Coordinates of C-alpha atoms and ligand atoms in Angstrom, one line a residue:
M8 CA 13.9 -10.6 -20.4
T9 CA 13.7 -6.8 -20.4
L10 CA 14.4 -5.5 -16.9
P11 CA 14.5 -1.8 -16.0
E12 CA 17.9 -0.4 -15.3
G13 CA 18.4 -0.7 -11.6
V14 CA 16.6 -4.1 -11.4
R15 CA 19.1 -7.0 -11.4
R16 CA 19.3 -10.7 -10.8
R17 CA 21.3 -11.4 -7.7
E18 CA 22.2 -14.6 -5.9
F19 CA 20.1 -15.2 -2.7
D20 CA 20.4 -18.5 -0.9
G21 CA 21.7 -20.3 -4.0
G22 CA 19.1 -19.0 -6.4
E23 CA 19.0 -16.0 -8.7
E24 CA 16.3 -13.5 -7.7
L25 CA 15.2 -10.1 -8.8
A26 CA 16.6 -7.3 -6.6
T27 CA 16.8 -3.5 -6.4
R28 CA 19.3 -1.4 -4.5
G29 CA 18.0 0.7 -1.6
E30 CA 17.1 0.9 2.0
P31 CA 15.4 -2.3 3.4
A32 CA 11.7 -1.7 3.8
Y33 CA 9.9 -4.8 5.1
G34 CA 12.5 -7.3 6.4
E35 CA 13.4 -8.6 3.0
P36 CA 16.8 -10.3 2.5
V37 CA 19.6 -8.0 1.5
V38 CA 23.0 -8.9 -0.1
D39 CA 25.6 -6.2 -0.7
G40 CA 22.9 -3.5 -0.6
W41 CA 20.6 -5.4 -3.1
R42 CA 17.1 -6.1 -1.7
R43 CA 15.4 -9.2 -2.9
W44 CA 12.2 -8.5 -4.8
D45 CA 9.9 -11.5 -4.2
P46 CA 7.5 -12.1 -7.1
H47 CA 5.2 -13.9 -4.7
R48 CA 4.7 -10.7 -2.8
S49 CA 4.5 -8.3 -5.7
K50 CA 2.5 -8.4 -8.9
L51 CA 4.9 -6.1 -10.7
G52 CA 7.8 -8.3 -9.5
A53 CA 5.9 -11.3 -11.0
T54 CA 5.3 -9.4 -14.2
L55 CA 9.0 -8.7 -14.6
E56 CA 9.9 -12.2 -13.5
L57 CA 7.6 -13.7 -16.2
G58 CA 9.4 -11.6 -18.8
L59 CA 6.7 -9.2 -19.9
D60 CA 8.1 -6.1 -21.6
T61 CA 6.7 -3.4 -19.3
G62 CA 8.5 -0.5 -21.0
L63 CA 9.9 0.6 -17.7
S64 CA 13.5 1.5 -18.3
G65 CA 14.8 2.9 -15.0
G66 CA 14.6 6.6 -13.9
D67 CA 11.0 6.6 -15.0
R68 CA 8.5 9.1 -13.6
V69 CA 5.8 6.9 -12.1
L70 CA 2.3 7.2 -10.6
Y71 CA 1.7 4.0 -8.5
L72 CA -2.0 3.2 -7.7
G73 CA -2.7 1.0 -4.7
A74 CA 0.5 1.3 -2.8
A75 CA -0.7 -0.4 0.4
N76 CA 2.1 -0.6 2.9
G77 CA 4.8 0.1 0.2
T78 CA 6.2 -3.4 -0.5
T79 CA 6.3 -3.1 -4.3
V80 CA 6.5 0.7 -4.5
S81 CA 9.6 0.6 -2.4
H82 CA 11.3 -1.4 -5.2
V83 CA 9.9 0.9 -7.8
A84 CA 11.3 4.0 -6.1
D85 CA 14.7 2.2 -6.0
F86 CA 14.9 2.1 -9.8
A87 CA 12.6 4.9 -10.8
G88 CA 12.7 8.7 -10.7
P89 CA 9.9 10.6 -8.9
T90 CA 7.3 8.1 -7.7
Y91 CA 3.8 9.2 -6.6
A92 CA 2.2 6.5 -4.5
V93 CA -1.6 6.6 -4.1
E94 CA -3.3 4.6 -1.3
F95 CA -6.7 5.3 0.2
A96 CA -6.6 3.1 3.4
P97 CA -5.1 5.0 6.3
R98 CA -3.6 1.9 8.1
P99 CA -1.2 0.7 5.3
T100 CA -0.4 4.3 4.5
R101 CA 1.3 4.6 7.9
D102 CA 3.8 2.0 6.9
L103 CA 4.1 3.6 3.5
L104 CA 5.1 6.8 5.1
S105 CA 8.0 5.2 6.9
V106 CA 9.1 3.5 3.6
A107 CA 9.0 6.9 2.0
E108 CA 11.1 8.5 4.7
A109 CA 14.1 6.6 3.5
R110 CA 13.4 7.6 -0.2
E111 CA 13.4 11.2 -1.2
N112 CA 11.9 10.4 -4.6
L113 CA 8.8 8.6 -3.1
F114 CA 5.7 10.8 -2.5
P115 CA 2.9 9.0 -0.6
L116 CA -0.7 10.3 -1.2
L117 CA -3.6 9.3 1.0
K118 CA -6.1 9.6 -1.9
D119 CA -8.7 7.6 -3.8
A120 CA -7.4 6.5 -7.2
R121 CA -11.0 6.8 -8.6
K122 CA -10.8 10.6 -7.9
P123 CA -7.6 11.8 -9.7
E124 CA -8.9 15.4 -9.5
T125 CA -8.0 15.2 -5.7
Y126 CA -4.3 14.8 -6.5
A127 CA -3.9 16.3 -10.0
H128 CA -2.5 19.5 -8.4
V129 CA 0.4 17.4 -6.8
V130 CA 1.2 14.8 -9.4
E131 CA 3.0 16.1 -12.5
S132 CA 1.6 15.2 -15.9
G133 CA 3.5 13.7 -18.8
L134 CA 4.6 10.7 -16.6
D135 CA 6.4 7.7 -18.1
A136 CA 4.3 5.1 -16.3
V137 CA 1.2 4.4 -14.3
V138 CA 1.6 1.2 -12.3
Q139 CA -1.7 -0.1 -10.9
D140 CA -2.5 -2.8 -8.3
V141 CA -5.8 -1.7 -6.7
A142 CA -7.6 -5.0 -6.5
T143 CA -11.1 -3.5 -6.4
R144 CA -14.1 -3.5 -8.6
G145 CA -13.8 -1.2 -11.5
Q146 CA -10.1 -1.7 -12.2
A147 CA -10.4 -0.5 -15.8
D148 CA -12.2 2.7 -14.7
V149 CA -9.3 3.5 -12.4
A150 CA -6.8 3.0 -15.2
L151 CA -8.9 5.2 -17.6
A152 CA -9.3 7.9 -14.9
N153 CA -5.5 8.1 -14.5
R154 CA -4.6 8.0 -18.1
Q155 CA -4.5 11.8 -18.1
F156 CA -1.2 11.7 -16.2
L157 CA 0.7 9.7 -18.9
R158 CA 2.7 11.1 -21.7
E159 CA 1.6 10.2 -25.2
D160 CA 3.7 7.0 -25.5
G161 CA 3.8 6.3 -21.7
R162 CA 3.0 2.9 -20.2
F163 CA 0.2 1.6 -18.1
V164 CA 1.4 -1.5 -16.2
G165 CA -1.3 -3.1 -14.2
A166 CA -2.4 -6.2 -12.5
V167 CA -6.0 -7.1 -12.8
K168 CA -7.5 -9.3 -10.1
A169 CA -10.4 -11.3 -11.5
R170 CA -12.1 -11.9 -8.2
S171 CA -12.3 -8.2 -7.4
E172 CA -14.5 -7.8 -10.4
D173 CA -16.7 -10.9 -10.0
V174 CA -16.1 -13.8 -7.6
T175 CA -18.2 -16.2 -9.5
A176 CA -17.3 -15.5 -13.1
D177 CA -14.6 -17.4 -15.1
P178 CA -11.4 -15.3 -14.7
G179 CA -10.8 -15.5 -18.5
D180 CA -14.2 -13.8 -19.1
V181 CA -13.5 -11.2 -16.5
F182 CA -10.1 -10.4 -18.1
D183 CA -11.8 -10.1 -21.6
D184 CA -14.3 -7.6 -20.2
V185 CA -11.6 -5.5 -18.4
L186 CA -9.5 -5.4 -21.5
D187 CA -12.4 -4.3 -23.6
A188 CA -13.1 -1.5 -21.2
L189 CA -9.5 -0.5 -21.1
R190 CA -9.4 -0.2 -24.9
E191 CA -11.7 2.8 -24.6
G192 CA -8.5 4.8 -23.7
Y193 CA -5.6 2.5 -24.2
E194 CA -3.9 0.3 -26.8
V195 CA -3.1 -3.0 -25.1
L196 CA 0.5 -4.0 -25.9
A197 CA 1.0 -7.2 -23.8
T198 CA -0.8 -9.4 -21.3
G199 CA 0.2 -12.3 -19.2
R200 CA -1.3 -14.5 -16.5
L201 CA 0.6 -14.1 -13.2
E202 CA 0.5 -17.8 -12.2
P203 CA 2.3 -19.4 -10.4
Y204 CA 2.9 -16.3 -8.3
H205 CA -0.6 -14.9 -8.1
D206 CA -3.7 -16.9 -9.0
D207 CA -6.3 -15.4 -11.3
H208 CA -4.4 -12.2 -12.0
L209 CA -3.6 -10.8 -15.4
A210 CA -0.7 -8.4 -16.0
V211 CA -1.5 -5.8 -18.6
V212 CA 0.9 -3.4 -20.4
A213 CA -0.8 -0.7 -22.4
T214 CA -0.2 2.8 -23.9
P215 CA -2.7 5.7 -24.2
R216 CA -4.5 6.0 -27.6
Ligands
SAM306 N1 0.6 -2.9 -4.6 C1 0.8 -3.4 -3.3 C2 2.1 -4.1 -3.2 O1 2.4 -4.9 -4.1 O2 2.9 -3.8 -2.3 C3 -0.4 -4.2 -2.8 C4 -1.7 -3.6 -3.1 S1 -3.1 -4.4 -2.5 C5 -3.3 -5.8 -3.5 C6 -4.4 -3.3 -3.1 C7 -4.4 -1.9 -2.4 O3 -5.1 -1.0 -3.2 C8 -5.0 -2.0 -1.0 O4 -4.1 -1.4 -0.1 C9 -6.2 -1.1 -1.2 O5 -6.5 -0.3 0.0 C10 -5.8 -0.2 -2.3 N2 -6.9 0.4 -3.1 C11 -8.0 -0.2 -3.5 N3 -8.8 0.7 -4.1 C12 -8.2 1.9 -4.1 C13 -8.5 3.2 -4.5 N4 -9.7 3.4 -5.2 N5 -7.7 4.2 -4.3 C14 -6.5 4.0 -3.6 N6 -6.1 2.8 -3.1 C15 -7.0 1.7 -3.4

């Protein structure tokens, strides 16, 4: 499995679990400064746990879309470089702000990821990775709109939630449609279903084309 530098397997309660080193953020177990990264609570955690090659290597400059209260992005900021965290709901953003207080490389932005022009003046371009977990309709459009921030061979690492696009359709059909739409601006490098950690979610790794 290819893990970014700064993400390790550590022993927690008798089992080996993913972990990053940093300030605790949400009551997660910590052993010797290593914070357990639970794949059930994080699509990116599940993506790494399932062994997908994300291209994240550690120290990456990251734009994270759909940060919510900061559970996953707190781990990302532990192993990455500058990490811009976009979330449009004010309530989770309050928690995100306190997660960011303990991390000087984490920059929360109360913005709509469908409107990158509202944060393009703050977020640097030529980023190594866009990580996306927005779970709303139009997930491919959000990915395409934020492609502009990536360097030429950067990585899009996203989780697509089938039910956010169409609650009644077969998830496999939804994923095919989302991947077709993504290919307007990306080459898809790898995909993987996130079961058993997250039902009807597809992890996608892609690069701009
Ligand atoms: N990534 C988070 C984690 O693992 O800790 C969980 C994210 S949750 C599944 C999806 C989040 O995306 C919600 O907090 C929602 O408010 C946010 N979101 C949805 N559409 C968005 C948009 N257009 N712009 C910014 N945030 C958005």
